[in-house]
Short mmCIF file of N, CA and C in Angstrom, two decimals:
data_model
loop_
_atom_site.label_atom_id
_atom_site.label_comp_id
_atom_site.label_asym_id
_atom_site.label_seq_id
_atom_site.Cartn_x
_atom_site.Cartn_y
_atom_site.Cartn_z
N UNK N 1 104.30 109.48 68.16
CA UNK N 1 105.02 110.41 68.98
C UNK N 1 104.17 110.85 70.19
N UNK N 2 102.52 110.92 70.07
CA UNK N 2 102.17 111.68 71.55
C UNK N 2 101.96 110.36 72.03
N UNK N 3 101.94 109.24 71.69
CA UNK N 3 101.88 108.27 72.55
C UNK N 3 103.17 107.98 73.55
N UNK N 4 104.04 108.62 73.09
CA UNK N 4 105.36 108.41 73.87
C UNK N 4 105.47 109.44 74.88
N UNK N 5 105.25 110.23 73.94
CA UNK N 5 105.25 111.42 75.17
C UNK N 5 104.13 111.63 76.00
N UNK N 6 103.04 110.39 75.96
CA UNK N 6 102.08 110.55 76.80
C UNK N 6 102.31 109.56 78.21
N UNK N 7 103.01 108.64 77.12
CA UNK N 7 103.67 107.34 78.01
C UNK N 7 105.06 107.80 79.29
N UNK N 8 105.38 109.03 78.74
CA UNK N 8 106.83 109.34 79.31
C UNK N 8 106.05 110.36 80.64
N UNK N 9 105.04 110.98 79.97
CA UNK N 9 104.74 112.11 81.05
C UNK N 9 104.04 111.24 82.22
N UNK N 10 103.34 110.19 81.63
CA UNK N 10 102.04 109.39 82.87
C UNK N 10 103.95 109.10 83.78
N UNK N 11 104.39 108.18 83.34
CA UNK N 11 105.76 107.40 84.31
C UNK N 11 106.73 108.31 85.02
N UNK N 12 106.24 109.74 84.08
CA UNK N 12 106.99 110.73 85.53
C UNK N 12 106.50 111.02 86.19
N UNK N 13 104.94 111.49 86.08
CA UNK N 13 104.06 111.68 87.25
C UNK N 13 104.08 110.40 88.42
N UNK N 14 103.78 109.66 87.68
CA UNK N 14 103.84 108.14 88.72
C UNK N 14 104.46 107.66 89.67
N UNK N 15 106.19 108.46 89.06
CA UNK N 15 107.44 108.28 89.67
C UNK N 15 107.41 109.21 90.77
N UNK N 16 107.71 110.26 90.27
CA UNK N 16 107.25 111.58 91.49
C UNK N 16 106.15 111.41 92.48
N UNK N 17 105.04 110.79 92.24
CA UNK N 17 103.66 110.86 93.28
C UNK N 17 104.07 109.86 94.10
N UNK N 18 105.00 108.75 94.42
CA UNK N 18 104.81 107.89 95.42
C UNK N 18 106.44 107.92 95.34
N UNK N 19 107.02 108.96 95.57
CA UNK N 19 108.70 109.22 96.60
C UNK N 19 108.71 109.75 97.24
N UNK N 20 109.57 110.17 98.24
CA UNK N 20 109.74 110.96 98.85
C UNK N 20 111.38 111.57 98.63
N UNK N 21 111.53 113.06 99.19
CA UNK N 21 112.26 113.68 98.78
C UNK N 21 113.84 113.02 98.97
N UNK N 22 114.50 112.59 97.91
CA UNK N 22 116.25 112.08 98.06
C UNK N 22 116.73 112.77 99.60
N UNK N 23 117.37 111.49 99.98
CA UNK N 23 118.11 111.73 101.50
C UNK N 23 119.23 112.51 101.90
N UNK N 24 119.79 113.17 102.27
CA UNK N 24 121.05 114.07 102.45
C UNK N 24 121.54 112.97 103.95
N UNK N 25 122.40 112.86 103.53
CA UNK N 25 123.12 112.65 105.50
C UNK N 25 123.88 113.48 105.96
N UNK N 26 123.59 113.88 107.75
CA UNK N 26 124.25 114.76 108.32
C UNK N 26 125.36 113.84 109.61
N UNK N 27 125.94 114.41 109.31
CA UNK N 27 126.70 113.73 110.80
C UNK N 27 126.86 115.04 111.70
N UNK N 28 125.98 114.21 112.75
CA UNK N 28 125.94 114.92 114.09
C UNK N 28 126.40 114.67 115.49
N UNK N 29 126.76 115.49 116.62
CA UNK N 29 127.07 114.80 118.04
C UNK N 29 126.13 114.50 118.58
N UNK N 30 125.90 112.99 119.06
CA UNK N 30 124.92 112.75 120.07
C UNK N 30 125.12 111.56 120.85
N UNK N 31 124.52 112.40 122.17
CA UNK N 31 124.99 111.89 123.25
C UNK N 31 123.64 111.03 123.88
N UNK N 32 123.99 109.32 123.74
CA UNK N 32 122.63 108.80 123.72
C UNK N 32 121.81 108.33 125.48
N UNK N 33 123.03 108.99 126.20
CA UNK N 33 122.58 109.01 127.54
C UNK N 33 121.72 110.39 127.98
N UNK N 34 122.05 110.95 127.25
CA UNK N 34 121.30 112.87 127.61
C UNK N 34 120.40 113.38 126.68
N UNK N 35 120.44 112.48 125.23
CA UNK N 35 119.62 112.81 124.22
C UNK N 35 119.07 112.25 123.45
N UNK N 36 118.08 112.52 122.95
CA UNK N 36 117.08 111.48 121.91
C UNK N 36 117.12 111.90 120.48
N UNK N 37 116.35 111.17 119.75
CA UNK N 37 116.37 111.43 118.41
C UNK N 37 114.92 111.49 117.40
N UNK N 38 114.90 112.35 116.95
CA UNK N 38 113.37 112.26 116.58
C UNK N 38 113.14 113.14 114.57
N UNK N 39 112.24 111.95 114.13
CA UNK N 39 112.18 112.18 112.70
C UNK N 39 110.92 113.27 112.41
N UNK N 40 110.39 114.06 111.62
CA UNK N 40 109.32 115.21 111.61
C UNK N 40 109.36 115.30 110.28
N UNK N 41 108.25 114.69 109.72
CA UNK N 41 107.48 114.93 108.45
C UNK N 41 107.07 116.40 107.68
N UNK N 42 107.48 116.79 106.61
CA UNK N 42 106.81 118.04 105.75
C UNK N 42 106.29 118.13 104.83
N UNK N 43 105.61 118.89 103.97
CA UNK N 43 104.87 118.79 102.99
C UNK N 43 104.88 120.60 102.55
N UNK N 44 104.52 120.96 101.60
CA UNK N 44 104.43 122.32 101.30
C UNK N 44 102.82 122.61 102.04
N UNK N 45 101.67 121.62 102.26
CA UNK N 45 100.63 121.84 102.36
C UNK N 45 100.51 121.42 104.35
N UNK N 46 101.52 120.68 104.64
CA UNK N 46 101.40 120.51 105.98
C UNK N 46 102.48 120.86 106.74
N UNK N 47 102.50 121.33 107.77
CA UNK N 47 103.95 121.26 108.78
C UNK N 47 103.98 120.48 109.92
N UNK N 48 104.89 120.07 110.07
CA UNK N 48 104.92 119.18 111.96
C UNK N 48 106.11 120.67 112.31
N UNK N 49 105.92 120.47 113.79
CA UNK N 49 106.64 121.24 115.01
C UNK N 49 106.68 121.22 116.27
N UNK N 50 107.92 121.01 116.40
CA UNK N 50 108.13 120.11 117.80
C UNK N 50 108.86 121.22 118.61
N UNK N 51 107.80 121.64 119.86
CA UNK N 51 108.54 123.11 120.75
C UNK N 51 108.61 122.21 121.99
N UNK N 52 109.61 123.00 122.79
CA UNK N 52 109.66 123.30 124.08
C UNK N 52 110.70 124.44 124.69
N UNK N 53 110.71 124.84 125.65
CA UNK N 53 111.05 125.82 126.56
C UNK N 53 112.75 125.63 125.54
N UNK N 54 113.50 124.90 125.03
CA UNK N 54 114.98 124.89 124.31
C UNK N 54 114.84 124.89 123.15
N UNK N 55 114.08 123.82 122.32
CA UNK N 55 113.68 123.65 121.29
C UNK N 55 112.49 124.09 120.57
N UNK N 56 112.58 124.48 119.26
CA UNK N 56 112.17 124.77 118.54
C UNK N 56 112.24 124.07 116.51
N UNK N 57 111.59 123.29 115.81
CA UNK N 57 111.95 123.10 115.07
C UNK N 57 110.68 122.64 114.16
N UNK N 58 110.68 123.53 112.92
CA UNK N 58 109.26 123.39 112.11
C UNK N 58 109.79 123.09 110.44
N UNK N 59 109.23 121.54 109.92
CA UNK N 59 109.40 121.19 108.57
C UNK N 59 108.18 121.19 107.43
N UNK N 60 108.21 121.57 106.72
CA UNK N 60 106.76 121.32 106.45
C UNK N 60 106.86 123.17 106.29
N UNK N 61 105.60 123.20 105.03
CA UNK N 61 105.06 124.48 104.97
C UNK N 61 105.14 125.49 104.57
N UNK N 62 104.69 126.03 103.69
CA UNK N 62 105.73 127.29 102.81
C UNK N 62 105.76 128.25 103.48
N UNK N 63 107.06 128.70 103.48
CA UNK N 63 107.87 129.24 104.82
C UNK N 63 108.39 131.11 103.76
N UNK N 64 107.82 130.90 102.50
CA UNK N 64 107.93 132.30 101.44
C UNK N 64 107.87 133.47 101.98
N UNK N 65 108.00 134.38 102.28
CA UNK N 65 107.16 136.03 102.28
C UNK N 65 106.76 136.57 101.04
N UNK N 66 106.88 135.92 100.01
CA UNK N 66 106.61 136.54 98.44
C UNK N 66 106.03 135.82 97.61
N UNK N 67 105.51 136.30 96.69
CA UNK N 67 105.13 134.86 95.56
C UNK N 67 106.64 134.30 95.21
N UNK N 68 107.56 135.24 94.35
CA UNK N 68 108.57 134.66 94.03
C UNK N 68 109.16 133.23 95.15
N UNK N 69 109.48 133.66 96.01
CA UNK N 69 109.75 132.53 97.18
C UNK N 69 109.32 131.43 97.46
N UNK N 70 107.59 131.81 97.04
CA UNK N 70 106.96 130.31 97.31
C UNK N 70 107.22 129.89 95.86
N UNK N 71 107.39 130.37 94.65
CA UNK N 71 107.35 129.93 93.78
C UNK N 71 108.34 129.19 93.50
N UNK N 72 109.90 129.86 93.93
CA UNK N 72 111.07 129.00 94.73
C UNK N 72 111.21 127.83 95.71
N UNK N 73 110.26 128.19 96.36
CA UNK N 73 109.72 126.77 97.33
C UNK N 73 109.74 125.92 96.74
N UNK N 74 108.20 126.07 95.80
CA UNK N 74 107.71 124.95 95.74
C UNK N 74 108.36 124.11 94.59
N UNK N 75 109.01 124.99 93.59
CA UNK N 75 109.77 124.33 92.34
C UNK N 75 111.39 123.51 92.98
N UNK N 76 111.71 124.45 93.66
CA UNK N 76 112.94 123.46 94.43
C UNK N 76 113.44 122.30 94.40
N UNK N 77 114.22 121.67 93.96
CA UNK N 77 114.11 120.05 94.91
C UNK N 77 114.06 119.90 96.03
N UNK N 78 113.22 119.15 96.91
CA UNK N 78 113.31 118.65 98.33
C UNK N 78 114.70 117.74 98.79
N UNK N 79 114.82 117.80 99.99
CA UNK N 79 115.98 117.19 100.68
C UNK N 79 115.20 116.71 101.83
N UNK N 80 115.67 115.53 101.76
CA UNK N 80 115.16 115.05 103.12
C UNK N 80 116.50 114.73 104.18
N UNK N 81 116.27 114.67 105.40
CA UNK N 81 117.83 115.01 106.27
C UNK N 81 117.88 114.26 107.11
N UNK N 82 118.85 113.13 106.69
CA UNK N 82 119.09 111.89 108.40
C UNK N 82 120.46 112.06 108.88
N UNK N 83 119.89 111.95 110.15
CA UNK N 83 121.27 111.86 111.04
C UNK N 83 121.51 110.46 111.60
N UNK N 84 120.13 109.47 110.92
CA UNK N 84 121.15 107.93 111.43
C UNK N 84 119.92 106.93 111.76
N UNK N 85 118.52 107.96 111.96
CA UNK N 85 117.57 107.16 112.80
C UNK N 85 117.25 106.04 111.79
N UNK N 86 117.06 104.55 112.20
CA UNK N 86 116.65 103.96 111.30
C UNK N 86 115.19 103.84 111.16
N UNK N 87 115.41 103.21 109.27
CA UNK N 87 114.03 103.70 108.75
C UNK N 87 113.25 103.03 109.02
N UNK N 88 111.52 103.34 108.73
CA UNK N 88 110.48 102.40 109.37
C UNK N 88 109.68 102.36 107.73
N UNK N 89 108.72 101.53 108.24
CA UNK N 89 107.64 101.37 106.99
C UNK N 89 106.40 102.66 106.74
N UNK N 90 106.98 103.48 107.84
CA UNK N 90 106.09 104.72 107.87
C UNK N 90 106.30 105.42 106.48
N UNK N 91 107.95 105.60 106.26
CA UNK N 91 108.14 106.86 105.68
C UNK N 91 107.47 106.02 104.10
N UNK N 92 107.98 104.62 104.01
CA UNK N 92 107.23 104.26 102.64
C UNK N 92 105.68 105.21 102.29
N UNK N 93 105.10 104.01 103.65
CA UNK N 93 103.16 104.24 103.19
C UNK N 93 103.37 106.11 103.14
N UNK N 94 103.87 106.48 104.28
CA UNK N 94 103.70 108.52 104.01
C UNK N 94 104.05 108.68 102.04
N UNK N 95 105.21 108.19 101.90
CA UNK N 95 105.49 108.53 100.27
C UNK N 95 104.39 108.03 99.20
N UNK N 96 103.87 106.85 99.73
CA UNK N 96 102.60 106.46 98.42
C UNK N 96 101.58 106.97 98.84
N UNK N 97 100.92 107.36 99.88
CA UNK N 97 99.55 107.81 100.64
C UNK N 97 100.09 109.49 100.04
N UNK N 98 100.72 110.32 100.64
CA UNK N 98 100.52 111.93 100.78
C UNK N 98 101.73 112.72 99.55
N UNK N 99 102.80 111.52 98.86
CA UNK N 99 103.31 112.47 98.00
C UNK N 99 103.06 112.41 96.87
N UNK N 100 103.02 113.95 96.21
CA UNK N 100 103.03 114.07 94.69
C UNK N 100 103.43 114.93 94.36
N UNK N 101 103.81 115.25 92.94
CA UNK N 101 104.23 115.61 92.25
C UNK N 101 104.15 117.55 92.45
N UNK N 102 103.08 117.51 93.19
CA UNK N 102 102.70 119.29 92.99
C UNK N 102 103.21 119.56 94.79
N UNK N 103 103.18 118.36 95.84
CA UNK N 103 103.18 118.29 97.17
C UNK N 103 104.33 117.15 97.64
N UNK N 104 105.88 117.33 97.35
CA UNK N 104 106.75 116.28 97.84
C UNK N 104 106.88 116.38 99.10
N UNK N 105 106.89 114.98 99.79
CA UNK N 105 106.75 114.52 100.54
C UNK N 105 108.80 114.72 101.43
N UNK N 106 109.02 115.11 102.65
CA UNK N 106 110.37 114.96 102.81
C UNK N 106 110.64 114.60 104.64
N UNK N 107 111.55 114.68 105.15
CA UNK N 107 111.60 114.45 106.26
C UNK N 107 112.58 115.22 106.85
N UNK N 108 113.12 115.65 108.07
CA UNK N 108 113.97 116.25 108.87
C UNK N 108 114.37 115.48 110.11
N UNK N 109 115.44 115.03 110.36
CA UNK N 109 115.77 114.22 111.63
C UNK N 109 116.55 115.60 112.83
N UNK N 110 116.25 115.01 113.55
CA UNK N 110 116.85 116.12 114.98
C UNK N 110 117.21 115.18 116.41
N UNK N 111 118.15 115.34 116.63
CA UNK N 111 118.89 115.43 118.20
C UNK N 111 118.23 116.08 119.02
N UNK N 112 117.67 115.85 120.30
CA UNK N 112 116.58 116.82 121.07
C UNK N 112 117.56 116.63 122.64
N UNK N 113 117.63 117.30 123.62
CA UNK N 113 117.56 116.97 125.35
C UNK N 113 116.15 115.77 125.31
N UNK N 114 116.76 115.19 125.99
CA UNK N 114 116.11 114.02 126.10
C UNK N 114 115.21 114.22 127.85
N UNK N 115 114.54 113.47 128.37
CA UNK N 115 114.00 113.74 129.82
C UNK N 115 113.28 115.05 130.11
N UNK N 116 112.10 115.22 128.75
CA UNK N 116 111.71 116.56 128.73
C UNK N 116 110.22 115.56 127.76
N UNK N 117 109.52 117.19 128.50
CA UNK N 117 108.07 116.92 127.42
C UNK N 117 108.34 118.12 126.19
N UNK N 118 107.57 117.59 125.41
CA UNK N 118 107.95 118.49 124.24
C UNK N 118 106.34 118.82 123.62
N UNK N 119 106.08 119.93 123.16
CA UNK N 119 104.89 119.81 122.26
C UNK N 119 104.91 119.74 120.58
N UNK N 120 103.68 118.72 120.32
CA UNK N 120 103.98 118.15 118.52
C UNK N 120 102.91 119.19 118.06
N UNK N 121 103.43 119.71 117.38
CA UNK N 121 101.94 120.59 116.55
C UNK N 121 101.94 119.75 115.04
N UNK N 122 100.68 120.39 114.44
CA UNK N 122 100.77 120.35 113.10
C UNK N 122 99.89 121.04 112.33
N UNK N 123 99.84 121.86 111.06
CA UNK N 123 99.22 122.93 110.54
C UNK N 123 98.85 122.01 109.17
N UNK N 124 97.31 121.87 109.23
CA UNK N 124 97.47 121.18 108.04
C UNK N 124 96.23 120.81 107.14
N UNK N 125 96.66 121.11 105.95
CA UNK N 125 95.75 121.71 104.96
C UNK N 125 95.47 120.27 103.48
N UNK N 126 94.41 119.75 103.53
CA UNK N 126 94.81 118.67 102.25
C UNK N 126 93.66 119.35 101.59
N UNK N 127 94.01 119.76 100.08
CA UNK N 127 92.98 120.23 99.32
C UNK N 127 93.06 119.66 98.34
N UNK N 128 93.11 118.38 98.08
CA UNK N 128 93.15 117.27 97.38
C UNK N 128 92.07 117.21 96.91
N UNK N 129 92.11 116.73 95.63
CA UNK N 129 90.96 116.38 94.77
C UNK N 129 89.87 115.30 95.14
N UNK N 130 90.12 114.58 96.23
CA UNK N 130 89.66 113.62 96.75
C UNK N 130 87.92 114.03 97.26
N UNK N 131 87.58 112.74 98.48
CA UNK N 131 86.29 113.60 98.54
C UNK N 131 86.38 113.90 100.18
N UNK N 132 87.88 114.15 100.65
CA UNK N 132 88.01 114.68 102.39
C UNK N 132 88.79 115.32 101.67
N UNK N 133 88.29 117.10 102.07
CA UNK N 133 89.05 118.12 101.86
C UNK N 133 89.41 118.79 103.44
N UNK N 134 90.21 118.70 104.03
CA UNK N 134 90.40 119.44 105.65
C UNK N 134 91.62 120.42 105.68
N UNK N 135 91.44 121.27 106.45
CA UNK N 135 92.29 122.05 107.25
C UNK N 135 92.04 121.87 108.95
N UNK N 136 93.00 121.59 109.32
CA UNK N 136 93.11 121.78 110.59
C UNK N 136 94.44 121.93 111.23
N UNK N 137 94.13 122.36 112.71
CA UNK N 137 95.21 122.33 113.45
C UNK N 137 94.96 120.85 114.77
N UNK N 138 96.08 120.72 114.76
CA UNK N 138 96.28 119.79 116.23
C UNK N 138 97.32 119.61 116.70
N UNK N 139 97.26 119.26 118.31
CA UNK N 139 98.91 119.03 119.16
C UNK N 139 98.41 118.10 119.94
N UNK N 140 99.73 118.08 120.80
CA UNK N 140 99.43 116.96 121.62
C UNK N 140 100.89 117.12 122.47
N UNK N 141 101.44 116.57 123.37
CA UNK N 141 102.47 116.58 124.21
C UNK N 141 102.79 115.29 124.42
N UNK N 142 104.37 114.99 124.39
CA UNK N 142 104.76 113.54 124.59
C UNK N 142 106.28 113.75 125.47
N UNK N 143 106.90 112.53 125.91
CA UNK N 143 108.20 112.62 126.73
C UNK N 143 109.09 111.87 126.21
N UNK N 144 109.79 112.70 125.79
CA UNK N 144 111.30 112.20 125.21
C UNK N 144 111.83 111.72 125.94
N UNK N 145 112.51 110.47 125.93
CA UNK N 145 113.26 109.56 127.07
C UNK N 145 114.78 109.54 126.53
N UNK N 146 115.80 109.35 126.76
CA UNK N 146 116.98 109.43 126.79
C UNK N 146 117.24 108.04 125.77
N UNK N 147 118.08 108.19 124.71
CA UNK N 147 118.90 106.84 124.02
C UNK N 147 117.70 106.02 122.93
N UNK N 148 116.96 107.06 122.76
CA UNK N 148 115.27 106.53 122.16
C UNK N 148 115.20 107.58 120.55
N UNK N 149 114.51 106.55 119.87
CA UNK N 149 114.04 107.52 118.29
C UNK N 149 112.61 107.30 118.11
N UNK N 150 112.38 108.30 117.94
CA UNK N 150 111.18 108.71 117.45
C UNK N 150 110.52 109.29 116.14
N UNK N 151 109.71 109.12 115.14
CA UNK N 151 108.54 109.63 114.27
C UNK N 151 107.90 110.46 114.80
N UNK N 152 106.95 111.46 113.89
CA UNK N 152 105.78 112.16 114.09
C UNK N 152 105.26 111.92 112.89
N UNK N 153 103.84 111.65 112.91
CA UNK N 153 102.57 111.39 111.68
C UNK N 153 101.60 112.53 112.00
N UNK N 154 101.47 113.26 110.97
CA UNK N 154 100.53 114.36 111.08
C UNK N 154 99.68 113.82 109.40
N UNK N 155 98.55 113.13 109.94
CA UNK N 155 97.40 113.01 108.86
C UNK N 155 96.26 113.05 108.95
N UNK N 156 95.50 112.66 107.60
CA UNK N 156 93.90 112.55 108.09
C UNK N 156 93.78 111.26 108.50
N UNK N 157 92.61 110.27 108.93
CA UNK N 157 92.65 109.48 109.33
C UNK N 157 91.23 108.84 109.91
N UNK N 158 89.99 108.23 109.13
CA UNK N 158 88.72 108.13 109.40
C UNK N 158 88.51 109.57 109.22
N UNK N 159 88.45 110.54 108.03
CA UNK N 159 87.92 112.22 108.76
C UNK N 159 88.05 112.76 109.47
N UNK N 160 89.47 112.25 110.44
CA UNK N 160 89.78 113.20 111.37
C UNK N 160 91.62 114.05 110.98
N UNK N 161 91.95 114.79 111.84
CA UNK N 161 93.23 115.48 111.15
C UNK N 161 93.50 114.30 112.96
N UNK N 162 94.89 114.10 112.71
CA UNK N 162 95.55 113.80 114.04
C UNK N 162 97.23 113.83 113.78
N UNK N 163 97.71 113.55 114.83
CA UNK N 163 99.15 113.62 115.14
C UNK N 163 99.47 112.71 116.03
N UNK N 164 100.49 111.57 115.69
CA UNK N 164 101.01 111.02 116.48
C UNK N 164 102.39 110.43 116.61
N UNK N 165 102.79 109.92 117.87
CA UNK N 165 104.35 110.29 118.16
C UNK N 165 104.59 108.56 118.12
N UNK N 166 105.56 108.14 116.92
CA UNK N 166 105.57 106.60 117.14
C UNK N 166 107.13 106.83 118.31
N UNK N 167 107.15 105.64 118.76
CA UNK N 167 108.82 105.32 119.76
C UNK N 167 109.24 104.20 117.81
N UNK N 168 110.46 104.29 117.97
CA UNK N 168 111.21 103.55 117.07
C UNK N 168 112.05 102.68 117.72
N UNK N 169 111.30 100.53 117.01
CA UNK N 169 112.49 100.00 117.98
C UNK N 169 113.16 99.21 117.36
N UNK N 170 114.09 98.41 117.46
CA UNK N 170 115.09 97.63 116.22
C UNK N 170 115.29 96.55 117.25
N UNK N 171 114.50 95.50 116.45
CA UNK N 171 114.39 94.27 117.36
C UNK N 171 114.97 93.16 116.60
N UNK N 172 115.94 92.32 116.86
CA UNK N 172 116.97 91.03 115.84
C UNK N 172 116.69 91.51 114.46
N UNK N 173 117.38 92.79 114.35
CA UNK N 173 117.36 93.50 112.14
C UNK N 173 116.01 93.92 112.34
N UNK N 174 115.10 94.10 112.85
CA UNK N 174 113.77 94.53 112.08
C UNK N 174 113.50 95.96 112.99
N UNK N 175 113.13 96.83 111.91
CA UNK N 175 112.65 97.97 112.60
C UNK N 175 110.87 98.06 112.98
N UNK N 176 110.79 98.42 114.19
CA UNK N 176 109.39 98.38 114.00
C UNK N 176 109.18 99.60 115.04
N UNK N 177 107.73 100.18 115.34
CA UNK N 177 107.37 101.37 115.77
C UNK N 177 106.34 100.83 116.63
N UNK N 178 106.12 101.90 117.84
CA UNK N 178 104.74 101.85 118.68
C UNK N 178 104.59 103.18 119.46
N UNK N 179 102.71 103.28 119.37
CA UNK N 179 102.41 104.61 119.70
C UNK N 179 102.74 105.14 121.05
N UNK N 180 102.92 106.11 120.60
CA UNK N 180 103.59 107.11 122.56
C UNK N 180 102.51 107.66 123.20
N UNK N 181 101.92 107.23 123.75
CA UNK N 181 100.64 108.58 124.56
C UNK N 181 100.94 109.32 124.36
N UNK N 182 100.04 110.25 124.03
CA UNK N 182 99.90 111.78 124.40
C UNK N 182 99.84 112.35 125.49
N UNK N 183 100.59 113.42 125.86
CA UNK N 183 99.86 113.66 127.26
C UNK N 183 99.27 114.69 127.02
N UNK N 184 97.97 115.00 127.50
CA UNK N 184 97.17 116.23 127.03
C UNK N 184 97.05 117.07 128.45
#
């Protein structure tokens, strides 16, 4: 018997540490001459946030005023939220690299004004058992172009914390990604 139930607990942990949070779909208006589309990674331990002078929008991060709340947080199920962007090989490696079981991994898709700079933040804390423990903050600024999808990656990376803005492109069926400058 504890072999089973040792066997049952390892295959739920296992299961849980490399998913990411079940998908919800939204159907939204968008207008792909005036607006863009862009995906933003969360974590209870990290946030992405994408401002400008219209927009505002932060995933990621326990967002509680109470213990009870975070305790609600964090027990919750996650939802992750598409409005259509197609998927890349990002969100995989993000689900086996940064999710687990105590820290699910989820995503948020958004409609933005397009022909605008926007700023990417990210608040972010890995206190992982590992042997890179970091907190940091970082941003960076990028330009949303009109009829275009976009990612944000907020990780560690060689010991460093960074953030970056992939473009999303769908070339004969295949999705593939490439990095956006920053503009600093």
């Amino acid at each position: 018997m504890k072999k089973i139930i040792f066997y049952f607990s390892f295959l739920l942990f296992t299961a849980c540490s490399s998913q990411i949070a079940p998908e919800k779909t939204q159907v939204v208006d968008y207008n792909s001459n005036l607006e863009a589309r862009i995906r933003l990674f969360g974590q209870n331990n990290y946030s992405t946030i994408l401002l400008n002078n219209n927009v505002s929008h932060k995933v990621g991060g326990i967002r509680a005023k109470s213990f009870g709340e975070t305790l609600s947080e964090i027990l919750m199920p996650l939802k992750s939220i598409s409005i259509g962007i197609p998927k890349t090989d990002l969100i995989e490696k993000l689900a086996k690299s940064r999710s687990s079981i105590f820290a699910g991994l989820y995503y948020e898709e958004y409609v933005i004004p397009a022909n605008q700079t926007y700023d990417v933040r990210t608040s972010f804390r890995d206190g992982g058992t590992g042997s890179v423990q970091a907190s940091c903050y970082v941003d960076g600024k990028f330009y949303a172009q009109n009829n275009t999808d976009y990612e944000v990656l907020a990780d560690i990376i060689s010991d460093k914390c960074v953030i970056q803005v992939y473009k999303i492109i769908q070339n004969n069926g295949t999705v593939e990604h490439e990095i956006v400058p920053l503009i600093k």
